[in-house]
């Protein structure tokens, strides 16, 4: 009679085999490594000439020349257990191991690798060596390459000489080899745009009106600043830099500066390179000075301020950061009213003024240069008060509307 029971040894072997098949199923589905593929691996051992690595994602083992982890003085820059990045040097395996390389070779081998990098869109490191008409020269593995200035950054570059001597990553966009040697054109912009698209996926998930996000200033214009939120660029208008008046964004911001901004508006766009236009604000994150400082200025009090703007109808005077008042031309001077505002004050002057009225709801302060103990022209003061009580636009810059009925002749 046949024995249907399997021996314990057979059962153990079957279980181990099944487990092994399940463990290796994922690796068998992975496409084979090709020359130029980027891989990561943990260093298993470091020999005199060779470094052995265990590659991530069950991609097997790799070997690397030991010179690839030594500096110019021959000192090791990595140790056993460290994880390093490298590129596949050959698509075929040697003794079951993948041949790896971290830097490009020179000479004929280097040219072959540059050609492979071009064919497989692999990033290469190069050093900017010179600036010429239309771009910069880049040394890549001993080969001179050209990078158009439009391909040096994701945005317009004013002065390419700032990149001289820098080691940067590029992608080869053109490779031709003839008897005169390789003709190589590279781009850094395509790499930056690829990275931005990757970061944009994460940023877009957090991009909602009201969100406070970290960013980096990438560009400055007279009308505002561009801020990279992580693959998505937003606009920080000059009026949103703060409550205090700012003449130029470059007065308070610098390219490369890290900032926290609030998302104020998101407008969808049909531009494939910028699918949304994002309006940002620093001002929204500041404390409103009209809620904390305005109560210091009471009618009849004497305060000191700085003239910020001079207009035909009067002078704007900053009393505190973010709070400006207007001294109408009829309230400038202690005697006869000046024919022009600039005859009495100029931008940058520090002067003492008397508070005539404060309208906190409309954020307006009316001022006079006359001392508080000196009688003010009753007719002019009354006209200003009547104008301030009527409806008018809420911005401080429209205070001319309040005083358009007050002529210089109303002063004594």
mmCIF file of N, CA and C in Angstrom, residues 253-363:
data_model
loop_
_atom_site.group_PDB
_atom_site.id
_atom_site.type_symbol
_atom_site.label_atom_id
_atom_site.label_comp_id
_atom_site.label_asym_id
_atom_site.label_seq_id
_atom_site.Cartn_x
_atom_site.Cartn_y
_atom_site.Cartn_z
ATOM 1 N N UNK A 253 13.920 92.023 -0.124
ATOM 2 C CA UNK A 253 14.114 90.615 -0.466
ATOM 3 C C UNK A 253 15.367 90.439 -1.303
ATOM 4 N N UNK A 254 15.886 89.209 -1.318
ATOM 5 C CA UNK A 254 17.055 88.885 -2.137
ATOM 6 C C UNK A 254 16.826 87.530 -2.795
ATOM 7 N N UNK A 255 17.375 87.343 -3.982
ATOM 8 C CA UNK A 255 17.249 86.060 -4.673
ATOM 9 C C UNK A 255 17.914 84.965 -3.832
ATOM 10 N N UNK A 256 17.211 83.862 -3.665
ATOM 11 C CA UNK A 256 17.709 82.774 -2.826
ATOM 12 C C UNK A 256 17.207 82.826 -1.400
ATOM 13 N N UNK A 257 16.557 83.926 -1.026
ATOM 14 C CA UNK A 257 16.053 84.077 0.347
ATOM 15 C C UNK A 257 14.867 83.148 0.588
ATOM 16 N N UNK A 258 14.836 82.514 1.754
ATOM 17 C CA UNK A 258 13.726 81.639 2.125
ATOM 18 C C UNK A 258 12.644 82.469 2.808
ATOM 19 N N UNK A 259 11.397 82.245 2.410
ATOM 20 C CA UNK A 259 10.282 82.993 2.970
ATOM 21 C C UNK A 259 9.104 82.050 3.218
ATOM 22 N N UNK A 260 8.204 82.485 4.104
ATOM 23 C CA UNK A 260 6.925 81.809 4.290
ATOM 24 C C UNK A 260 5.850 82.741 3.751
ATOM 25 N N UNK A 261 5.006 82.224 2.873
ATOM 26 C CA UNK A 261 4.001 83.062 2.213
ATOM 27 C C UNK A 261 2.630 82.408 2.314
ATOM 28 N N UNK A 262 1.606 83.230 2.203
ATOM 29 C CA UNK A 262 0.237 82.722 2.201
ATOM 30 C C UNK A 262 -0.333 82.787 0.792
ATOM 31 N N UNK A 263 -1.032 81.728 0.402
ATOM 32 C CA UNK A 263 -1.662 81.665 -0.915
ATOM 33 C C UNK A 263 -2.945 82.493 -0.875
ATOM 34 N N UNK A 264 -3.014 83.511 -1.746
ATOM 35 C CA UNK A 264 -4.171 84.404 -1.759
ATOM 36 C C UNK A 264 -5.160 84.073 -2.881
ATOM 37 N N UNK A 265 -4.619 83.620 -4.008
ATOM 38 C CA UNK A 265 -5.495 83.350 -5.156
ATOM 39 C C UNK A 265 -4.810 82.345 -6.077
ATOM 40 N N UNK A 266 -5.616 81.475 -6.698
ATOM 41 C CA UNK A 266 -5.106 80.500 -7.661
ATOM 42 C C UNK A 266 -5.948 80.610 -8.923
ATOM 43 N N UNK A 267 -5.316 80.992 -10.014
ATOM 44 C CA UNK A 267 -6.006 81.102 -11.300
ATOM 45 C C UNK A 267 -5.483 80.018 -12.228
ATOM 46 N N UNK A 268 -6.367 79.192 -12.731
ATOM 47 C CA UNK A 268 -5.964 78.128 -13.641
ATOM 48 C C UNK A 268 -5.587 78.720 -14.996
ATOM 49 N N UNK A 269 -4.596 78.105 -15.634
ATOM 50 C CA UNK A 269 -4.074 78.611 -16.892
ATOM 51 C C UNK A 269 -4.014 77.497 -17.928
ATOM 52 N N UNK A 270 -4.110 77.879 -19.198
ATOM 53 C CA UNK A 270 -3.990 76.902 -20.285
ATOM 54 C C UNK A 270 -2.546 76.702 -20.706
ATOM 55 N N UNK A 271 -1.633 77.460 -20.108
ATOM 56 C CA UNK A 271 -0.203 77.324 -20.419
ATOM 57 C C UNK A 271 0.295 75.998 -19.865
ATOM 58 N N UNK A 272 0.786 75.083 -20.721
ATOM 59 C CA UNK A 272 1.225 73.774 -20.232
ATOM 60 C C UNK A 272 2.428 73.855 -19.300
ATOM 61 N N UNK A 273 3.223 74.917 -19.424
ATOM 62 C CA UNK A 273 4.388 75.057 -18.564
ATOM 63 C C UNK A 273 4.032 75.668 -17.207
ATOM 64 N N UNK A 274 2.864 76.325 -17.141
ATOM 65 C CA UNK A 274 2.427 76.915 -15.867
ATOM 66 C C UNK A 274 0.908 76.778 -15.815
ATOM 67 N N UNK A 275 0.461 75.644 -15.292
ATOM 68 C CA UNK A 275 -0.969 75.335 -15.313
ATOM 69 C C UNK A 275 -1.777 76.145 -14.316
ATOM 70 N N UNK A 276 -1.103 76.850 -13.407
ATOM 71 C CA UNK A 276 -1.801 77.714 -12.474
ATOM 72 C C UNK A 276 -0.970 78.961 -12.197
ATOM 73 N N UNK A 277 -1.640 80.085 -12.011
ATOM 74 C CA UNK A 277 -0.998 81.324 -11.613
ATOM 75 C C UNK A 277 -1.382 81.580 -10.161
ATOM 76 N N UNK A 278 -0.363 81.684 -9.318
ATOM 77 C CA UNK A 278 -0.591 81.733 -7.874
ATOM 78 C C UNK A 278 -0.185 83.105 -7.334
ATOM 79 N N UNK A 279 -1.125 83.775 -6.663
ATOM 80 C CA UNK A 279 -0.851 85.060 -6.024
ATOM 81 C C UNK A 279 -0.531 84.814 -4.550
ATOM 82 N N UNK A 280 0.568 85.399 -4.090
ATOM 83 C CA UNK A 280 1.066 85.156 -2.731
ATOM 84 C C UNK A 280 1.098 86.453 -1.915
ATOM 85 N N UNK A 281 1.251 86.297 -0.610
ATOM 86 C CA UNK A 281 1.308 87.472 0.261
ATOM 87 C C UNK A 281 2.193 87.212 1.470
ATOM 88 N N UNK A 282 3.024 88.193 1.787
ATOM 89 C CA UNK A 282 3.725 88.240 3.080
ATOM 90 C C UNK A 282 2.922 89.095 4.056
ATOM 91 N N UNK A 283 2.248 90.071 3.497
ATOM 92 C CA UNK A 283 1.464 91.013 4.291
ATOM 93 C C UNK A 283 0.390 90.303 5.117
ATOM 94 N N UNK A 284 -0.211 89.257 4.530
ATOM 95 C CA UNK A 284 -1.297 88.545 5.215
ATOM 96 C C UNK A 284 -0.826 87.857 6.486
ATOM 97 N N UNK A 285 0.473 87.627 6.608
ATOM 98 C CA UNK A 285 1.009 86.956 7.787
ATOM 99 C C UNK A 285 1.503 87.932 8.848
ATOM 100 N N UNK A 286 1.428 89.237 8.564
ATOM 101 C CA UNK A 286 1.876 90.247 9.522
ATOM 102 C C UNK A 286 0.703 90.742 10.368
ATOM 103 N N UNK A 287 1.030 91.313 11.516
ATOM 104 C CA UNK A 287 0.015 91.942 12.365
ATOM 105 C C UNK A 287 -0.346 93.297 11.773
ATOM 106 N N UNK A 288 -1.626 93.556 11.628
ATOM 107 C CA UNK A 288 -2.104 94.805 11.046
ATOM 108 C C UNK A 288 -1.794 95.959 12.003
ATOM 109 N N UNK A 289 -0.949 96.919 11.590
ATOM 110 C CA UNK A 289 -0.613 98.031 12.494
ATOM 111 C C UNK A 289 -1.810 98.904 12.851
ATOM 112 N N UNK A 290 -2.869 98.899 12.032
ATOM 113 C CA UNK A 290 -4.055 99.679 12.357
ATOM 114 C C UNK A 290 -4.820 99.073 13.530
ATOM 115 N N UNK A 291 -4.483 97.839 13.888
ATOM 116 C CA UNK A 291 -5.116 97.216 15.043
ATOM 117 C C UNK A 291 -4.284 97.383 16.309
ATOM 118 N N UNK A 292 -3.019 97.745 16.155
ATOM 119 C CA UNK A 292 -2.135 97.832 17.327
ATOM 120 C C UNK A 292 -1.526 99.215 17.538
ATOM 121 N N UNK A 293 -1.284 99.972 16.452
ATOM 122 C CA UNK A 293 -0.567 101.238 16.558
ATOM 123 C C UNK A 293 -1.457 102.465 16.391
ATOM 124 N N UNK A 294 -2.569 102.301 15.672
ATOM 125 C CA UNK A 294 -3.372 103.473 15.310
ATOM 126 C C UNK A 294 -3.937 104.208 16.525
ATOM 127 N N UNK A 295 -4.215 103.489 17.614
ATOM 128 C CA UNK A 295 -4.805 104.150 18.783
ATOM 129 C C UNK A 295 -3.841 105.132 19.472
ATOM 130 N N UNK A 296 -2.558 105.083 19.089
ATOM 131 C CA UNK A 296 -1.592 106.027 19.671
ATOM 132 C C UNK A 296 -1.780 107.440 19.126
ATOM 133 N N UNK A 297 -2.457 107.531 17.979
ATOM 134 C CA UNK A 297 -2.592 108.833 17.339
ATOM 135 C C UNK A 297 -4.000 109.368 17.575
ATOM 136 N N UNK A 298 -4.087 110.384 18.428
ATOM 137 C CA UNK A 298 -5.381 110.960 18.789
ATOM 138 C C UNK A 298 -5.448 112.390 18.276
ATOM 139 N N UNK A 299 -6.644 112.845 18.036
ATOM 140 C CA UNK A 299 -6.852 114.189 17.493
ATOM 141 C C UNK A 299 -6.249 115.244 18.402
ATOM 142 N N UNK A 300 -5.471 116.133 17.819
ATOM 143 C CA UNK A 300 -4.840 117.219 18.569
ATOM 144 C C UNK A 300 -3.446 116.892 19.061
ATOM 145 N N UNK A 301 -3.021 115.599 18.968
ATOM 146 C CA UNK A 301 -1.691 115.238 19.462
ATOM 147 C C UNK A 301 -0.614 115.638 18.462
ATOM 148 N N UNK A 302 0.575 115.846 18.973
ATOM 149 C CA UNK A 302 1.730 116.231 18.156
ATOM 150 C C UNK A 302 2.632 115.004 18.022
ATOM 151 N N UNK A 303 2.935 114.602 16.785
ATOM 152 C CA UNK A 303 3.750 113.411 16.550
ATOM 153 C C UNK A 303 4.808 113.711 15.498
ATOM 154 N N UNK A 304 5.784 112.835 15.446
ATOM 155 C CA UNK A 304 6.864 112.996 14.471
ATOM 156 C C UNK A 304 6.739 111.918 13.401
ATOM 157 N N UNK A 305 6.958 112.306 12.155
ATOM 158 C CA UNK A 305 6.862 111.346 11.062
ATOM 159 C C UNK A 305 7.870 111.641 9.966
ATOM 160 N N UNK A 306 7.903 110.758 8.976
ATOM 161 C CA UNK A 306 8.829 110.888 7.852
ATOM 162 C C UNK A 306 8.033 111.035 6.558
ATOM 163 N N UNK A 307 8.372 112.027 5.771
ATOM 164 C CA UNK A 307 7.699 112.248 4.495
ATOM 165 C C UNK A 307 8.090 111.125 3.535
ATOM 166 N N UNK A 308 7.082 110.398 3.038
ATOM 167 C CA UNK A 308 7.352 109.288 2.119
ATOM 168 C C UNK A 308 7.089 109.645 0.666
ATOM 169 N N UNK A 309 6.082 110.514 0.419
ATOM 170 C CA UNK A 309 5.747 110.915 -0.938
ATOM 171 C C UNK A 309 5.267 112.361 -0.944
ATOM 172 N N UNK A 310 5.618 113.043 -2.009
ATOM 173 C CA UNK A 310 5.173 114.422 -2.197
ATOM 174 C C UNK A 310 4.346 114.470 -3.473
ATOM 175 N N UNK A 311 3.113 114.983 -3.368
ATOM 176 C CA UNK A 311 2.204 115.073 -4.516
ATOM 177 C C UNK A 311 1.753 116.524 -4.667
ATOM 178 N N UNK A 312 1.145 116.880 -5.782
ATOM 179 C CA UNK A 312 0.668 118.262 -5.945
ATOM 180 C C UNK A 312 -0.336 118.686 -4.882
ATOM 181 N N UNK A 313 -1.090 117.732 -4.321
ATOM 182 C CA UNK A 313 -2.133 118.104 -3.357
ATOM 183 C C UNK A 313 -1.692 117.974 -1.901
ATOM 184 N N UNK A 314 -0.485 117.483 -1.651
ATOM 185 C CA UNK A 314 -0.033 117.360 -0.276
ATOM 186 C C UNK A 314 1.098 116.360 -0.107
ATOM 187 N N UNK A 315 1.406 116.073 1.148
ATOM 188 C CA UNK A 315 2.520 115.168 1.460
ATOM 189 C C UNK A 315 2.028 114.001 2.312
ATOM 190 N N UNK A 316 2.461 112.777 1.944
ATOM 191 C CA UNK A 316 2.175 111.594 2.748
ATOM 192 C C UNK A 316 3.294 111.427 3.762
ATOM 193 N N UNK A 317 2.914 111.189 5.010
ATOM 194 C CA UNK A 317 3.880 111.134 6.108
ATOM 195 C C UNK A 317 3.671 109.845 6.886
ATOM 196 N N UNK A 318 4.719 109.060 7.015
ATOM 197 C CA UNK A 318 4.650 107.802 7.770
ATOM 198 C C UNK A 318 4.808 108.106 9.254
ATOM 199 N N UNK A 319 3.781 107.727 10.025
ATOM 200 C CA UNK A 319 3.793 107.956 11.471
ATOM 201 C C UNK A 319 4.313 106.742 12.223
ATOM 202 N N UNK A 320 4.100 105.561 11.641
ATOM 203 C CA UNK A 320 4.572 104.286 12.202
ATOM 204 C C UNK A 320 4.622 103.309 11.027
ATOM 205 N N UNK A 321 5.396 102.241 11.135
ATOM 206 C CA UNK A 321 5.440 101.284 10.021
ATOM 207 C C UNK A 321 4.039 100.814 9.642
ATOM 208 N N UNK A 322 3.636 101.110 8.407
ATOM 209 C CA UNK A 322 2.327 100.686 7.938
ATOM 210 C C UNK A 322 1.229 101.695 8.128
ATOM 211 N N UNK A 323 1.510 102.821 8.775
ATOM 212 C CA UNK A 323 0.491 103.856 8.991
ATOM 213 C C UNK A 323 0.999 105.174 8.432
ATOM 214 N N UNK A 324 0.282 105.680 7.413
ATOM 215 C CA UNK A 324 0.611 106.958 6.800
ATOM 216 C C UNK A 324 -0.542 107.931 6.975
ATOM 217 N N UNK A 325 -0.204 109.193 7.097
ATOM 218 C CA UNK A 325 -1.207 110.248 7.118
ATOM 219 C C UNK A 325 -0.936 111.211 5.983
ATOM 220 N N UNK A 326 -1.906 112.080 5.706
ATOM 221 C CA UNK A 326 -1.754 113.066 4.649
ATOM 222 C C UNK A 326 -1.862 114.473 5.214
ATOM 223 N N UNK A 327 -0.849 115.294 4.921
ATOM 224 C CA UNK A 327 -0.915 116.724 5.222
ATOM 225 C C UNK A 327 -1.238 117.424 3.910
ATOM 226 N N UNK A 328 -2.468 117.906 3.791
ATOM 227 C CA UNK A 328 -2.874 118.598 2.574
ATOM 228 C C UNK A 328 -2.019 119.846 2.397
ATOM 229 N N UNK A 329 -1.881 120.279 1.149
ATOM 230 C CA UNK A 329 -1.040 121.447 0.883
ATOM 231 C C UNK A 329 -1.508 122.663 1.675
ATOM 232 N N UNK A 330 -2.808 122.719 1.978
ATOM 233 C CA UNK A 330 -3.348 123.832 2.763
ATOM 234 C C UNK A 330 -2.941 123.759 4.228
ATOM 235 N N UNK A 331 -2.414 122.594 4.664
ATOM 236 C CA UNK A 331 -2.008 122.426 6.054
ATOM 237 C C UNK A 331 -0.491 122.354 6.200
ATOM 238 N N UNK A 332 0.220 122.738 5.125
ATOM 239 C CA UNK A 332 1.683 122.746 5.169
ATOM 240 C C UNK A 332 2.174 124.177 5.391
ATOM 241 N N UNK A 333 3.135 124.345 6.293
ATOM 242 C CA UNK A 333 3.667 125.670 6.578
ATOM 243 C C UNK A 333 2.900 126.333 7.701
ATOM 244 N N UNK A 334 3.546 127.265 8.373
ATOM 245 C CA UNK A 334 2.907 127.953 9.499
ATOM 246 C C UNK A 334 2.381 129.310 9.107
ATOM 247 N N UNK A 335 2.733 129.748 7.899
ATOM 248 C CA UNK A 335 2.215 131.028 7.422
ATOM 249 C C UNK A 335 1.338 130.810 6.213
ATOM 250 N N UNK A 336 1.644 131.537 5.150
ATOM 251 C CA UNK A 336 0.881 131.393 3.919
ATOM 252 C C UNK A 336 1.116 130.020 3.306
ATOM 253 N N UNK A 337 0.088 129.411 2.757
ATOM 254 C CA UNK A 337 0.228 128.083 2.156
ATOM 255 C C UNK A 337 1.212 128.136 1.001
ATOM 256 N N UNK A 338 2.076 127.125 0.877
ATOM 257 C CA UNK A 338 3.040 127.105 -0.235
ATOM 258 C C UNK A 338 2.308 126.920 -1.561
ATOM 259 N N UNK A 339 2.915 127.475 -2.622
ATOM 260 C CA UNK A 339 2.321 127.332 -3.940
ATOM 261 C C UNK A 339 2.397 125.875 -4.396
ATOM 262 N N UNK A 340 3.478 125.164 -4.035
ATOM 263 C CA UNK A 340 3.656 123.766 -4.378
ATOM 264 C C UNK A 340 4.109 123.003 -3.137
ATOM 265 N N UNK A 341 3.753 121.734 -3.067
ATOM 266 C CA UNK A 341 4.098 120.931 -1.890
ATOM 267 C C UNK A 341 5.600 120.881 -1.674
ATOM 268 N N UNK A 342 6.350 120.726 -2.774
ATOM 269 C CA UNK A 342 7.805 120.596 -2.632
ATOM 270 C C UNK A 342 8.464 121.869 -2.114
ATOM 271 N N UNK A 343 7.718 122.994 -2.112
ATOM 272 C CA UNK A 343 8.276 124.211 -1.524
ATOM 273 C C UNK A 343 8.321 124.111 -0.003
ATOM 274 N N UNK A 344 7.507 123.219 0.563
ATOM 275 C CA UNK A 344 7.433 123.090 2.024
ATOM 276 C C UNK A 344 8.193 121.879 2.553
ATOM 277 N N UNK A 345 8.067 120.720 1.882
ATOM 278 C CA UNK A 345 8.725 119.497 2.352
ATOM 279 C C UNK A 345 9.216 118.695 1.148
ATOM 280 N N UNK A 346 10.072 117.718 1.427
ATOM 281 C CA UNK A 346 10.509 116.799 0.380
ATOM 282 C C UNK A 346 10.591 115.399 0.972
ATOM 283 N N UNK A 347 10.538 114.393 0.107
ATOM 284 C CA UNK A 347 10.591 112.995 0.554
ATOM 285 C C UNK A 347 11.857 112.749 1.372
ATOM 286 N N UNK A 348 11.678 112.080 2.511
ATOM 287 C CA UNK A 348 12.798 111.789 3.406
ATOM 288 C C UNK A 348 12.899 112.723 4.584
ATOM 289 N N UNK A 349 12.200 113.866 4.523
ATOM 290 C CA UNK A 349 12.221 114.816 5.646
ATOM 291 C C UNK A 349 11.556 114.195 6.873
ATOM 292 N N UNK A 350 12.121 114.458 8.048
ATOM 293 C CA UNK A 350 11.492 114.094 9.312
ATOM 294 C C UNK A 350 10.900 115.368 9.914
ATOM 295 N N UNK A 351 9.587 115.363 10.123
ATOM 296 C CA UNK A 351 8.917 116.577 10.580
ATOM 297 C C UNK A 351 7.946 116.248 11.705
ATOM 298 N N UNK A 352 7.612 117.308 12.482
ATOM 299 C CA UNK A 352 6.590 117.191 13.522
ATOM 300 C C UNK A 352 5.257 117.662 12.942
ATOM 301 N N UNK A 353 4.211 116.911 13.223
ATOM 302 C CA UNK A 353 2.886 117.244 12.687
ATOM 303 C C UNK A 353 1.833 117.109 13.782
ATOM 304 N N UNK A 354 0.712 117.768 13.539
ATOM 305 C CA UNK A 354 -0.429 117.689 14.438
ATOM 306 C C UNK A 354 -1.509 116.818 13.806
ATOM 307 N N UNK A 355 -2.066 115.892 14.597
ATOM 308 C CA UNK A 355 -3.132 115.019 14.098
ATOM 309 C C UNK A 355 -4.436 115.795 14.098
ATOM 310 N N UNK A 356 -5.025 115.983 12.908
ATOM 311 C CA UNK A 356 -6.300 116.684 12.790
ATOM 312 C C UNK A 356 -7.469 115.738 13.010
ATOM 313 N N UNK A 357 -7.398 114.569 12.404
ATOM 314 C CA UNK A 357 -8.477 113.594 12.563
ATOM 315 C C UNK A 357 -7.957 112.205 12.227
ATOM 316 N N UNK A 358 -8.616 111.185 12.780
ATOM 317 C CA UNK A 358 -8.257 109.787 12.534
ATOM 318 C C UNK A 358 -9.534 109.032 12.197
ATOM 319 N N UNK A 359 -9.554 108.407 11.037
ATOM 320 C CA UNK A 359 -10.683 107.572 10.633
ATOM 321 C C UNK A 359 -10.161 106.141 10.532
ATOM 322 N N UNK A 360 -10.331 105.389 11.624
ATOM 323 C CA UNK A 360 -9.766 104.035 11.655
ATOM 324 C C UNK A 360 -10.483 103.091 10.690
ATOM 325 N N UNK A 361 -11.777 103.333 10.485
ATOM 326 C CA UNK A 361 -12.527 102.456 9.597
ATOM 327 C C UNK A 361 -12.009 102.573 8.165
ATOM 328 N N UNK A 362 -11.749 103.820 7.735
ATOM 329 C CA UNK A 362 -11.244 104.019 6.370
ATOM 330 C C UNK A 362 -9.728 104.097 6.325
ATOM 331 N N UNK A 363 -9.085 103.994 7.466
ATOM 332 C CA UNK A 363 -7.622 103.988 7.573
ATOM 333 C C UNK A 363 -7.034 105.286 7.028
#
